[in-house]
Tab-separated table of C-alpha atoms and ligand atoms in Angstrom:
chain	number	residue	atom	x	y	z
A	1	MET	CA	0.000	0.000	0.000
A	2	ILE	CA	1.261	3.430	-0.963
A	3	ASN	CA	0.857	6.527	1.193
A	4	PRO	CA	-0.520	9.016	-1.385
A	5	ALA	CA	1.128	12.020	0.273
A	6	THR	CA	4.645	10.561	0.253
A	7	GLU	CA	4.387	7.938	-2.519
A	8	GLU	CA	6.120	5.555	-0.104
A	9	VAL	CA	5.029	2.055	0.895
A	10	MET	CA	3.060	2.273	4.164
A	11	GLY	CA	2.263	-1.401	4.611
A	12	ARG	CA	1.349	-4.690	2.993
A	13	ILE	CA	-1.756	-6.868	3.041
A	14	SER	CA	-2.531	-10.387	1.941
A	15	ASP	CA	-3.950	-10.862	-1.536
A	16	GLY	CA	-6.981	-13.022	-0.763
A	17	THR	CA	-7.864	-16.048	-2.882
A	18	ILE	CA	-11.144	-17.791	-3.671
A	19	GLU	CA	-10.224	-20.387	-1.030
A	20	ASP	CA	-9.929	-17.607	1.561
A	21	LEU	CA	-13.313	-16.293	0.476
A	22	ASN	CA	-14.905	-19.728	0.663
A	23	ARG	CA	-13.631	-20.171	4.223
A	24	ALA	CA	-15.054	-16.777	5.186
A	25	VAL	CA	-18.448	-17.519	3.609
A	26	ALA	CA	-18.574	-20.912	5.352
A	27	ALA	CA	-17.858	-19.239	8.709
A	28	ALA	CA	-20.566	-16.611	8.082
A	29	ARG	CA	-23.034	-19.328	7.043
A	30	ALA	CA	-22.254	-21.384	10.161
A	31	ALA	CA	-22.775	-18.375	12.446
A	32	PHE	CA	-26.030	-17.269	10.790
A	33	PRO	CA	-28.527	-19.617	12.518
A	34	SER	CA	-27.564	-18.483	16.008
A	35	TYR	CA	-26.790	-14.821	15.287
A	36	SER	CA	-30.016	-14.335	13.329
A	37	GLN	CA	-31.934	-15.516	16.403
A	38	THR	CA	-30.409	-13.010	18.829
A	39	SER	CA	-32.824	-10.558	20.401
A	40	LYS	CA	-33.092	-6.899	19.557
A	41	GLU	CA	-31.743	-6.086	23.028
A	42	GLU	CA	-28.669	-8.269	22.497
A	43	ARG	CA	-27.948	-6.541	19.209
A	44	ILE	CA	-28.437	-3.059	20.683
A	45	ASP	CA	-25.979	-4.025	23.372
A	46	LEU	CA	-23.507	-5.394	20.810
A	47	LEU	CA	-23.663	-2.245	18.636
A	48	ASN	CA	-23.035	-0.032	21.666
A	49	ARG	CA	-20.105	-2.213	22.766
A	50	ILE	CA	-18.670	-1.864	19.256
A	51	ALA	CA	-19.083	1.916	19.442
A	52	ASP	CA	-17.361	1.961	22.867
A	53	GLU	CA	-14.404	-0.038	21.530
A	54	TYR	CA	-14.309	2.162	18.417
A	55	GLU	CA	-13.959	5.232	20.638
A	56	LYS	CA	-10.952	3.636	22.349
A	57	ARG	CA	-9.202	3.357	18.948
A	58	LYS	CA	-9.760	7.002	17.993
A	59	GLU	CA	-6.091	7.948	17.540
A	60	ASP	CA	-5.328	4.803	15.511
A	61	ILE	CA	-8.275	5.362	13.177
A	62	ILE	CA	-7.385	9.006	12.557
A	63	GLU	CA	-3.766	8.115	11.843
A	64	VAL	CA	-4.529	5.209	9.533
A	65	VAL	CA	-7.089	7.115	7.425
A	66	THR	CA	-4.648	9.989	7.091
A	67	GLN	CA	-1.946	7.594	5.921
A	68	GLU	CA	-3.903	5.375	3.560
A	69	LEU	CA	-6.311	7.923	2.053
A	70	GLY	CA	-4.296	11.121	2.460
A	71	ALA	CA	-7.098	12.897	4.333
A	72	PRO	CA	-5.825	15.777	6.463
A	73	ILE	CA	-5.674	14.884	10.136
A	74	THR	CA	-8.513	17.268	11.089
A	75	ILE	CA	-10.819	15.794	8.413
A	76	SER	CA	-9.825	12.275	9.461
A	77	GLU	CA	-11.092	13.171	12.917
A	78	LYS	CA	-14.100	15.367	12.151
A	79	THR	CA	-15.440	13.315	9.252
A	80	HIS	CA	-13.906	9.876	8.882
A	81	TYR	CA	-13.616	8.948	12.554
A	82	TYR	CA	-16.988	10.387	13.569
A	83	MET	CA	-19.003	9.062	10.623
A	84	GLY	CA	-17.873	5.517	11.363
A	85	LEU	CA	-18.799	5.889	15.016
A	86	ALA	CA	-22.123	7.567	14.251
A	87	HIS	CA	-23.398	4.638	12.169
A	88	PHE	CA	-22.920	2.143	15.032
A	89	ARG	CA	-24.545	4.445	17.608
A	90	GLN	CA	-27.362	5.313	15.204
A	91	ALA	CA	-28.102	1.672	14.382
A	92	ALA	CA	-28.377	0.908	18.115
A	93	LYS	CA	-30.777	3.819	18.514
A	94	GLU	CA	-32.863	2.833	15.477
A	95	LEU	CA	-33.273	-0.696	16.828
A	96	GLU	CA	-34.983	0.567	19.975
A	97	ASP	CA	-38.111	1.551	18.034
A	98	PHE	CA	-37.721	-0.909	15.177
A	99	GLU	CA	-40.627	-3.335	14.772
A	100	PHE	CA	-39.582	-6.730	13.421
A	101	SER	CA	-43.191	-7.926	13.257
A	102	GLU	CA	-46.665	-6.549	12.725
A	103	ARG	CA	-50.193	-7.822	12.178
A	104	ARG	CA	-52.230	-7.105	9.057
A	105	GLY	CA	-55.700	-8.646	9.265
A	106	GLY	CA	-55.193	-12.353	9.729
A	107	ALA	CA	-51.505	-12.232	8.858
A	108	LEU	CA	-48.445	-12.025	11.027
A	109	ILE	CA	-45.743	-10.188	9.119
A	110	ARG	CA	-42.175	-10.776	10.177
A	111	LYS	CA	-38.974	-9.098	9.026
A	112	GLU	CA	-36.184	-11.659	9.092
A	113	PRO	CA	-32.467	-11.231	8.384
A	114	ILE	CA	-31.712	-11.874	4.710
A	115	GLY	CA	-28.710	-14.091	5.401
A	116	VAL	CA	-25.015	-13.934	4.655
A	117	SER	CA	-24.221	-10.493	3.270
A	118	GLY	CA	-21.249	-9.665	1.054
A	119	LEU	CA	-20.031	-6.106	1.528
A	120	ILE	CA	-17.753	-4.477	-1.044
A	121	THR	CA	-16.505	-0.993	-0.256
A	122	PRO	CA	-14.433	1.735	-1.943
A	123	TRP	CA	-11.504	3.781	-0.681
A	124	ASN	CA	-12.926	7.279	-0.433
A	125	PHE	CA	-14.439	6.903	3.062
A	126	PRO	CA	-12.665	3.897	4.578
A	127	THR	CA	-14.601	4.014	7.877
A	128	ASN	CA	-17.941	5.487	6.802
A	129	GLN	CA	-18.615	3.178	3.853
A	130	THR	CA	-17.761	0.048	5.814
A	131	SER	CA	-19.488	1.088	9.056
A	132	THR	CA	-22.823	2.030	7.525
A	133	LYS	CA	-23.073	-1.425	5.952
A	134	LEU	CA	-21.740	-3.304	8.987
A	135	ALA	CA	-23.934	-1.473	11.514
A	136	SER	CA	-27.090	-2.154	9.459
A	137	ALA	CA	-26.163	-5.801	8.901
A	138	PHE	CA	-25.400	-6.453	12.578
A	139	ALA	CA	-28.592	-4.632	13.609
A	140	ALA	CA	-30.670	-6.757	11.235
A	141	GLY	CA	-29.136	-10.046	12.439
A	142	CYS	CA	-27.032	-10.801	9.365
A	143	THR	CA	-23.543	-12.257	9.221
A	144	VAL	CA	-21.085	-10.719	6.783
A	145	VAL	CA	-18.041	-11.019	4.579
A	146	LEU	CA	-16.338	-7.675	3.969
A	147	LYS	CA	-13.953	-6.874	1.127
A	148	PRO	CA	-12.637	-3.339	1.527
A	149	SER	CA	-10.810	-1.473	-1.228
A	150	GLU	CA	-7.286	-2.710	-1.769
A	151	LEU	CA	-6.206	0.968	-1.675
A	152	THR	CA	-7.430	1.540	1.901
A	153	PRO	CA	-7.505	-1.795	3.748
A	154	PHE	CA	-6.001	-0.788	7.086
A	155	ALA	CA	-9.016	0.976	8.612
A	156	ALA	CA	-10.964	-2.265	8.090
A	157	ILE	CA	-8.267	-4.225	9.920
A	158	ILE	CA	-8.724	-1.908	12.911
A	159	LEU	CA	-12.483	-2.513	12.658
A	160	ALA	CA	-11.827	-6.267	12.827
A	161	GLU	CA	-9.844	-5.717	16.045
A	162	ILE	CA	-12.654	-3.537	17.419
A	163	PHE	CA	-15.242	-6.252	16.726
A	164	ASP	CA	-13.041	-8.813	18.421
A	165	ALA	CA	-12.664	-6.619	21.500
A	166	ALA	CA	-16.419	-5.927	21.553
A	167	GLY	CA	-17.227	-9.642	21.546
A	168	VAL	CA	-18.868	-9.937	18.127
A	169	PRO	CA	-19.698	-13.672	18.041
A	170	LYS	CA	-17.414	-15.969	16.077
A	171	GLY	CA	-18.193	-16.053	12.344
A	172	VAL	CA	-20.475	-13.000	12.336
A	173	PHE	CA	-17.795	-10.750	10.846
A	174	ASN	CA	-15.309	-11.986	8.244
A	175	LEU	CA	-12.716	-9.850	6.514
A	176	VAL	CA	-11.163	-10.893	3.210
A	177	ASN	CA	-8.639	-8.522	1.690
A	178	GLY	CA	-7.800	-8.820	-1.964
A	179	SER	CA	-8.638	-7.550	-5.414
A	180	GLY	CA	-12.006	-6.781	-6.910
A	181	GLU	CA	-11.318	-9.143	-9.773
A	182	VAL	CA	-10.827	-12.149	-7.456
A	183	VAL	CA	-12.528	-11.544	-4.101
A	184	GLY	CA	-15.102	-9.011	-5.381
A	185	ASN	CA	-16.186	-11.196	-8.283
A	186	GLY	CA	-16.151	-14.184	-5.938
A	187	ILE	CA	-18.587	-12.445	-3.583
A	188	SER	CA	-21.074	-11.376	-6.265
A	189	SER	CA	-21.219	-14.849	-7.783
A	190	HIS	CA	-21.064	-16.907	-4.558
A	191	PRO	CA	-24.042	-19.259	-4.204
A	192	ASP	CA	-23.867	-19.094	-0.382
A	193	ILE	CA	-24.085	-15.299	-0.225
A	194	ASP	CA	-27.666	-14.017	-0.104
A	195	PHE	CA	-27.184	-10.301	-0.554
A	196	VAL	CA	-24.464	-7.968	-1.858
A	197	SER	CA	-24.138	-4.376	-0.756
A	198	PHE	CA	-21.689	-2.433	-2.899
A	199	THR	CA	-20.394	1.121	-2.998
A	200	GLY	CA	-18.178	2.233	-5.863
A	201	SER	CA	-18.194	2.875	-9.583
A	202	GLY	CA	-21.089	2.299	-11.969
A	203	ALA	CA	-19.067	-0.078	-14.142
A	204	VAL	CA	-18.361	-2.401	-11.228
A	205	GLY	CA	-21.946	-2.018	-9.985
A	206	GLN	CA	-23.134	-3.306	-13.335
A	207	LYS	CA	-20.773	-6.283	-13.208
A	208	ILE	CA	-21.930	-7.155	-9.693
A	209	THR	CA	-25.571	-7.014	-10.777
A	210	GLU	CA	-24.878	-9.303	-13.749
A	211	ASN	CA	-23.065	-11.833	-11.562
A	212	ALA	CA	-25.704	-11.650	-8.840
A	213	ALA	CA	-28.464	-12.328	-11.373
A	214	LYS	CA	-27.185	-15.868	-11.852
A	215	THR	CA	-28.168	-16.815	-8.297
A	216	ILE	CA	-31.035	-14.247	-8.030
A	217	LYS	CA	-29.089	-12.440	-5.325
A	218	LYS	CA	-30.455	-9.161	-4.046
A	219	VAL	CA	-28.078	-6.233	-4.606
A	220	ALA	CA	-27.855	-2.774	-3.105
A	221	LEU	CA	-25.683	-0.342	-5.024
A	222	GLU	CA	-24.379	3.049	-4.032
A	223	LEU	CA	-22.726	4.397	-7.175
A	224	GLY	CA	-21.524	7.687	-8.473
A	225	GLY	CA	-23.058	11.076	-9.045
A	226	LYS	CA	-22.809	14.349	-10.906
A	227	SER	CA	-24.732	16.357	-8.393
A	228	PRO	CA	-26.012	19.858	-9.202
A	229	LEU	CA	-25.756	22.788	-6.836
A	230	VAL	CA	-28.414	25.337	-7.783
A	231	ILE	CA	-27.756	28.896	-6.679
A	232	LEU	CA	-30.899	31.029	-6.589
A	233	ASP	CA	-30.743	34.641	-7.758
A	234	ASP	CA	-31.577	35.941	-4.266
A	235	SER	CA	-28.439	34.357	-2.751
A	236	ASP	CA	-25.579	36.296	-1.290
A	237	MET	CA	-22.908	35.315	-3.875
A	238	MET	CA	-20.088	35.265	-1.327
A	239	LYS	CA	-21.994	32.803	0.856
A	240	ALA	CA	-23.054	30.784	-2.200
A	241	ALA	CA	-19.453	30.555	-3.428
A	242	GLN	CA	-18.308	29.385	-0.003
A	243	ILE	CA	-20.893	26.591	0.009
A	244	ALA	CA	-20.166	25.652	-3.613
A	245	VAL	CA	-16.393	25.532	-3.067
A	246	SER	CA	-16.594	23.557	0.178
A	247	ASN	CA	-18.854	20.926	-1.413
A	248	VAL	CA	-16.484	20.338	-4.308
A	249	ILE	CA	-13.118	20.273	-2.505
A	250	PHE	CA	-14.271	18.205	0.482
A	251	ASN	CA	-12.217	14.963	0.717
A	252	THR	CA	-10.224	16.284	-2.277
A	253	GLY	CA	-13.389	15.957	-4.357
A	254	GLN	CA	-13.422	12.183	-3.872
A	255	VAL	CA	-17.012	12.157	-2.730
A	256	CYS	CA	-19.946	10.449	-4.440
A	257	VAL	CA	-22.213	13.373	-3.475
A	258	ALA	CA	-19.697	16.062	-4.543
A	259	ALA	CA	-21.466	19.178	-5.846
A	260	SER	CA	-19.575	19.015	-9.124
A	261	ARG	CA	-21.962	21.067	-11.298
A	262	THR	CA	-22.609	24.617	-10.090
A	263	LEU	CA	-25.711	26.186	-11.649
A	264	VAL	CA	-25.610	29.982	-11.451
A	265	PRO	CA	-28.155	32.553	-12.731
A	266	LYS	CA	-26.701	34.215	-15.834
A	267	SER	CA	-27.213	37.678	-14.271
A	268	LYS	CA	-25.063	36.693	-11.266
A	269	HIS	CA	-22.315	34.827	-13.135
A	270	ASP	CA	-19.571	37.452	-12.952
A	271	GLU	CA	-20.227	38.228	-9.305
A	272	PHE	CA	-20.142	34.507	-8.465
A	273	VAL	CA	-16.877	33.902	-10.340
A	274	GLU	CA	-15.267	36.849	-8.538
A	275	ALA	CA	-16.389	35.370	-5.203
A	276	VAL	CA	-14.901	31.957	-6.094
A	277	LYS	CA	-11.626	33.645	-7.079
A	278	ALA	CA	-11.551	35.426	-3.729
A	279	ILE	CA	-12.176	32.250	-1.718
A	280	LEU	CA	-10.426	29.327	-3.403
A	281	PRO	CA	-6.803	30.535	-3.447
A	282	ASN	CA	-6.977	31.102	0.329
A	283	ILE	CA	-7.936	27.551	1.178
A	284	PRO	CA	-4.921	25.764	2.642
A	285	TYR	CA	-4.207	22.305	1.264
A	286	GLY	CA	-1.275	19.911	1.086
A	287	ASP	CA	0.449	17.714	3.702
A	288	PRO	CA	-2.262	15.661	5.458
A	289	GLN	CA	-0.261	15.688	8.696
A	290	GLU	CA	-0.613	19.476	8.825
A	291	LYS	CA	-3.670	20.325	10.948
A	292	SER	CA	-4.640	23.502	9.101
A	293	ASN	CA	-4.950	21.839	5.695
A	294	ILE	CA	-8.484	21.372	4.370
A	295	PHE	CA	-7.633	18.735	1.787
A	296	GLY	CA	-4.695	16.586	0.764
A	297	PRO	CA	-3.589	14.517	-2.226
A	298	LEU	CA	-5.782	12.223	-4.297
A	299	VAL	CA	-5.711	8.591	-3.202
A	300	SER	CA	-3.571	7.110	-5.980
A	301	GLU	CA	-1.563	7.743	-9.099
A	302	ARG	CA	-4.416	6.276	-11.149
A	303	GLN	CA	-6.849	8.762	-9.618
A	304	TYR	CA	-4.335	11.575	-10.250
A	305	ASN	CA	-4.110	10.630	-13.928
A	306	ARG	CA	-7.876	10.346	-14.190
A	307	VAL	CA	-8.429	13.858	-12.791
A	308	GLN	CA	-5.654	15.282	-15.015
A	309	GLY	CA	-7.392	13.690	-17.993
A	310	TYR	CA	-10.663	15.456	-17.171
A	311	ILE	CA	-8.958	18.827	-16.646
A	312	GLN	CA	-7.364	18.417	-20.088
A	313	LYS	CA	-10.714	17.408	-21.569
A	314	GLY	CA	-12.403	20.501	-20.114
A	315	ILE	CA	-9.825	22.734	-21.799
A	316	GLU	CA	-10.114	20.857	-25.121
A	317	GLU	CA	-13.907	21.061	-25.141
A	318	GLY	CA	-13.756	24.840	-24.735
A	319	ALA	CA	-14.555	25.514	-21.082
A	320	THR	CA	-12.805	28.534	-19.515
A	321	LEU	CA	-10.332	27.984	-16.681
A	322	VAL	CA	-11.019	30.249	-13.688
A	323	CYS	CA	-8.564	28.693	-11.202
A	324	GLY	CA	-6.158	25.763	-11.154
A	325	GLY	CA	-5.530	23.702	-14.271
A	326	PRO	CA	-3.258	20.831	-15.299
A	327	GLY	CA	-0.204	19.604	-13.403
A	328	LYS	CA	0.926	19.525	-9.816
A	329	PRO	CA	0.655	22.552	-7.524
A	330	GLU	CA	3.916	24.400	-6.902
A	331	GLY	CA	5.830	22.954	-3.961
A	332	LEU	CA	3.769	19.741	-3.948
A	333	GLU	CA	5.598	17.756	-6.613
A	334	LYS	CA	5.792	14.632	-4.434
A	335	GLY	CA	2.430	13.031	-3.670
A	336	TYR	CA	-0.696	12.798	-5.827
A	337	TYR	CA	-1.669	16.437	-5.446
A	338	VAL	CA	-3.817	18.311	-7.957
A	339	LYS	CA	-4.690	21.994	-8.154
A	340	PRO	CA	-8.265	22.782	-7.120
A	341	THR	CA	-9.734	23.680	-10.492
A	342	VAL	CA	-12.735	25.743	-11.566
A	343	PHE	CA	-14.131	25.880	-15.083
A	344	THR	CA	-16.771	28.291	-16.291
A	345	ASN	CA	-18.648	28.597	-19.612
A	346	VAL	CA	-19.362	24.921	-19.207
A	347	THR	CA	-22.331	23.534	-21.113
A	348	ASN	CA	-24.105	20.518	-19.725
A	349	ASP	CA	-23.220	18.337	-22.702
A	350	MET	CA	-19.467	18.619	-22.052
A	351	THR	CA	-17.658	15.577	-20.683
A	352	ILE	CA	-16.723	17.437	-17.470
A	353	ALA	CA	-20.449	18.103	-16.867
A	354	GLN	CA	-21.565	14.543	-17.573
A	355	GLU	CA	-18.906	12.234	-16.123
A	356	GLU	CA	-17.911	11.790	-12.503
A	357	ILE	CA	-14.418	13.269	-12.074
A	358	PHE	CA	-13.859	12.402	-8.396
A	359	GLY	CA	-11.442	15.264	-7.833
A	360	PRO	CA	-11.593	18.933	-6.770
A	361	VAL	CA	-12.975	20.231	-10.078
A	362	MET	CA	-15.966	22.605	-10.283
A	363	SER	CA	-17.948	23.181	-13.470
A	364	ILE	CA	-19.963	26.411	-13.588
A	365	ILE	CA	-23.022	26.357	-15.839
A	366	THR	CA	-25.358	29.347	-16.217
A	367	TYR	CA	-29.154	29.310	-16.440
A	368	GLU	CA	-31.855	31.852	-17.450
A	369	ASP	CA	-34.774	30.854	-15.223
A	370	LEU	CA	-35.642	28.265	-12.597
A	371	ASP	CA	-37.253	25.878	-15.082
A	372	GLU	CA	-34.051	25.813	-17.072
A	373	ALA	CA	-32.029	25.265	-13.895
A	374	ILE	CA	-34.146	22.225	-13.035
A	375	GLU	CA	-33.885	20.901	-16.584
A	376	ILE	CA	-30.066	21.158	-16.511
A	377	ALA	CA	-29.935	19.700	-12.996
A	378	ASN	CA	-31.830	16.618	-14.163
A	379	ASP	CA	-30.002	16.238	-17.474
A	380	THR	CA	-27.691	13.507	-16.167
A	381	ILE	CA	-27.696	9.730	-15.871
A	382	TYR	CA	-27.116	10.182	-12.134
A	383	GLY	CA	-29.415	11.044	-9.234
A	384	LEU	CA	-27.476	10.804	-6.007
A	385	ALA	CA	-27.699	14.299	-4.516
A	386	GLY	CA	-28.629	17.913	-5.140
A	387	TYR	CA	-27.930	21.217	-3.427
A	388	VAL	CA	-29.855	24.473	-3.264
A	389	VAL	CA	-28.556	27.811	-2.025
A	390	GLY	CA	-30.937	30.750	-1.648
A	391	GLU	CA	-33.550	32.517	0.450
A	392	ASP	CA	-36.989	32.214	-1.155
A	393	LYS	CA	-38.823	29.296	0.471
A	394	GLU	CA	-41.075	28.561	-2.503
A	395	LYS	CA	-38.211	28.504	-4.975
A	396	ILE	CA	-36.114	26.343	-2.637
A	397	GLU	CA	-38.988	23.878	-2.317
A	398	LYS	CA	-39.559	23.843	-6.052
A	399	VAL	CA	-35.929	22.997	-6.791
A	400	ALA	CA	-35.599	20.523	-3.902
A	401	THR	CA	-38.683	18.576	-4.949
A	402	SER	CA	-37.939	18.709	-8.702
A	403	ILE	CA	-34.381	17.389	-8.647
A	404	ARG	CA	-34.513	13.638	-9.293
A	405	ALA	CA	-32.029	12.571	-6.619
A	406	GLY	CA	-31.924	10.708	-3.318
A	407	SER	CA	-30.813	13.520	-1.042
A	408	ILE	CA	-31.042	17.284	-1.213
A	409	ARG	CA	-29.128	19.702	0.962
A	410	VAL	CA	-30.412	23.260	1.347
A	411	ASN	CA	-28.036	26.039	2.440
A	412	ASN	CA	-25.458	23.547	3.701
A	413	ALA	CA	-27.735	22.076	6.374
A	414	PRO	CA	-25.970	19.399	8.462
A	415	ALA	CA	-26.433	15.720	7.583
A	416	GLU	CA	-29.135	13.768	9.418
A	417	MET	CA	-27.908	10.332	10.470
A	418	SER	CA	-31.417	8.843	10.684
A	419	ALA	CA	-32.335	9.927	7.141
A	420	PRO	CA	-31.887	7.524	4.187
A	421	PHE	CA	-28.931	7.805	1.817
A	422	GLY	CA	-28.888	6.490	-1.746
A	423	GLY	CA	-29.496	7.237	-5.380
A	424	PHE	CA	-32.159	7.629	-8.049
A	425	LYS	CA	-31.418	6.627	-11.660
A	426	GLN	CA	-27.916	5.221	-12.311
A	427	SER	CA	-26.680	6.353	-8.904
A	428	GLY	CA	-27.858	3.147	-7.375
A	429	ILE	CA	-30.423	0.805	-5.915
A	430	GLY	CA	-31.461	0.748	-2.265
A	431	ARG	CA	-30.782	2.953	0.729
A	432	GLU	CA	-28.272	3.059	3.568
A	433	TRP	CA	-28.222	4.818	6.987
A	434	GLY	CA	-30.740	4.619	9.810
A	435	SER	CA	-33.767	2.341	9.720
A	436	TYR	CA	-33.874	2.398	5.899
A	437	GLY	CA	-30.386	0.913	5.941
A	438	ILE	CA	-31.478	-1.868	8.303
A	439	GLU	CA	-34.487	-2.681	6.063
A	440	GLU	CA	-32.091	-3.571	3.216
A	441	TYR	CA	-30.799	-6.522	5.237
A	442	LEU	CA	-34.269	-7.943	5.956
A	443	GLU	CA	-36.647	-10.241	4.100
A	444	VAL	CA	-40.388	-9.951	4.721
A	445	LYS	CA	-42.400	-13.048	5.620
A	446	SER	CA	-46.151	-13.345	6.058
A	447	ILE	CA	-47.740	-16.104	8.114
A	448	VAL	CA	-51.468	-16.747	8.119
A	449	GLY	CA	-53.394	-19.274	10.136
A	450	ILE	CA	-51.366	-19.497	13.343
A	451	PRO	CA	-53.879	-20.684	15.958
A	452	SER	CA	-54.594	-17.882	18.443
B	1	NAP	P1	-14.338	0.507	-8.059
B	1	NAP	O1	-13.458	-0.139	-9.030
B	1	NAP	O2	-15.807	0.499	-8.293
B	1	NAP	O3	-14.017	-0.146	-6.632
B	1	NAP	C1	-14.886	-0.227	-5.531
B	1	NAP	C2	-14.741	-1.588	-4.860
B	1	NAP	O4	-15.169	-2.618	-5.775
B	1	NAP	C3	-13.302	-1.938	-4.485
B	1	NAP	O5	-13.312	-2.679	-3.291
B	1	NAP	C4	-12.888	-2.796	-5.660
B	1	NAP	O6	-11.807	-3.646	-5.419
B	1	NAP	C5	-14.132	-3.578	-5.932
B	1	NAP	N1	-14.184	-4.198	-7.258
B	1	NAP	C6	-13.465	-3.896	-8.377
B	1	NAP	N2	-13.805	-4.709	-9.388
B	1	NAP	C7	-14.764	-5.537	-8.917
B	1	NAP	C8	-15.516	-6.604	-9.477
B	1	NAP	N3	-15.367	-6.978	-10.734
B	1	NAP	N4	-16.426	-7.242	-8.713
B	1	NAP	C9	-16.609	-6.867	-7.434
B	1	NAP	N5	-15.920	-5.884	-6.831
B	1	NAP	C10	-15.008	-5.224	-7.564
B	1	NAP	O7	-13.903	1.990	-7.853
B	1	NAP	P2	-12.400	2.546	-7.960
B	1	NAP	O8	-11.636	1.849	-9.030
B	1	NAP	O9	-11.821	2.494	-6.626
B	1	NAP	O10	-12.701	4.023	-8.408
B	1	NAP	C11	-13.062	4.318	-9.758
B	1	NAP	C12	-14.133	5.372	-9.826
B	1	NAP	O11	-15.318	4.921	-9.170
B	1	NAP	C13	-13.806	6.664	-9.102
B	1	NAP	O12	-12.994	7.475	-9.822
B	1	NAP	C14	-15.187	7.214	-8.863
B	1	NAP	O13	-15.684	7.873	-9.978
B	1	NAP	C15	-16.014	5.999	-8.598
B	1	NAP	N6	-16.192	5.764	-7.163
B	1	NAP	C16	-17.376	6.048	-6.589
B	1	NAP	C17	-17.543	5.870	-5.235
B	1	NAP	C18	-18.820	6.172	-4.547
B	1	NAP	O14	-18.803	6.441	-3.370
B	1	NAP	N7	-19.944	6.092	-5.211
B	1	NAP	C19	-16.498	5.426	-4.448
B	1	NAP	C20	-15.280	5.127	-5.063
B	1	NAP	C21	-15.161	5.297	-6.409
B	1	NAP	P3	-10.279	-3.184	-5.599
B	1	NAP	O15	-9.797	-3.186	-4.217
B	1	NAP	O16	-9.629	-4.210	-6.457
B	1	NAP	O17	-10.263	-1.825	-6.243
B	2	MG	MG1	-10.601	-0.791	-8.536
């Protein structure tokens, strides 16, 4: 594994084989009958014990995410560490009011754990993406096999130690490191896995769905996005630029819900661009070990090349560079650093407006009226998130309800851990977080005729 800030080897992991996977699936299968029968109270207790042990490993988690992902130490704490913790605490809380059975007329309806769940996660949020799946699975009574990204495997190894310390029963959690081609493909096609929950790229999501079809396996997919941020004409442009910039540079732009298309009223374009130019160059970035930095390098050389390719494409297709551009930032030649880049005069048919870049690149697109803004916002294969910045309640509601996406954030409101997270259209299938996340890991059974 390479530390993306230093380009030096930070550690090694085993390259799992199909035999390793088979052993893990067998262990999960063997543990399922007893774990699936545990009571809600036992599982609440287990999730809280996990959260307690997680808190004890705070420093280790922050350090490992900083090293493997390149997230600045403050972001590793404020986002990566806390998001992971929040999912375990939230799942425990959700279980308290969760009803696993109900009566409808003469029927008893039961929600039962779906079985052995295969979890495949990406590198961009090494604790959040794993924890949301694991917390929901454990809450539902499922046993799991986890394959984290080969780029960021060390946070998951700490999680394994946490589960051990918390007394997660034998066989409930199984970790198999390795490549997507071997272990990932093995999970999606395994006859003894009942459900696959995946977060990552659309191409791999498609492959997983095709494989899963052969054994009629349920899949949940959390894929990419090209989320619009609609700035209303009554916005303060300085405030709007701050929100727009922060939602595109966060985690070095490696965020599925990144606000990568900024929709600005034509009449406010120049004022908005001036505001972006005033804000962006003052944002400190670089060495992840430096507390004041807001973002660090991209995760890998491949990701660096990908983002460079899109910056080049934006220039070739005729967009206007406002800030940043190709190449490495001055003084940051070592490490996979890119310049935060803003393009304007972008039209929605350009590649940089249609494809997920997964880097700190903003595309500014202008609109004439709100109907056009909504049309542009929805002119994408994706539907993961949307953002609105403005004052007028009616206009905010109109945009928020018209964008075809799974979550909408108005004026940078804080995230709600109990609310569902997931995508419309090609951004995915299913929901994570809170009780909606737990539902994914349950099958519904109806029983009629039980003597009363
Ligand atoms: P990816 O290839 O989709 O990887 C995500 C996970 O799937 C990793 O654990 C990966 O394993 C695994 N995988 C790869 N091939 C597989 C297969 N055939 N069957 C099952 N699992 C497989 O994503 P990436 O290569 O890391 O990133 C590429 C692009 O995907 C990014 O640039 C971004 O646009 C998008 N992405 C989106 C999200 C999101 O949150 N929606 C997250 C990450 C990336 P390995 O360890 O071998 O890679
Ligand atoms: Mg990959």
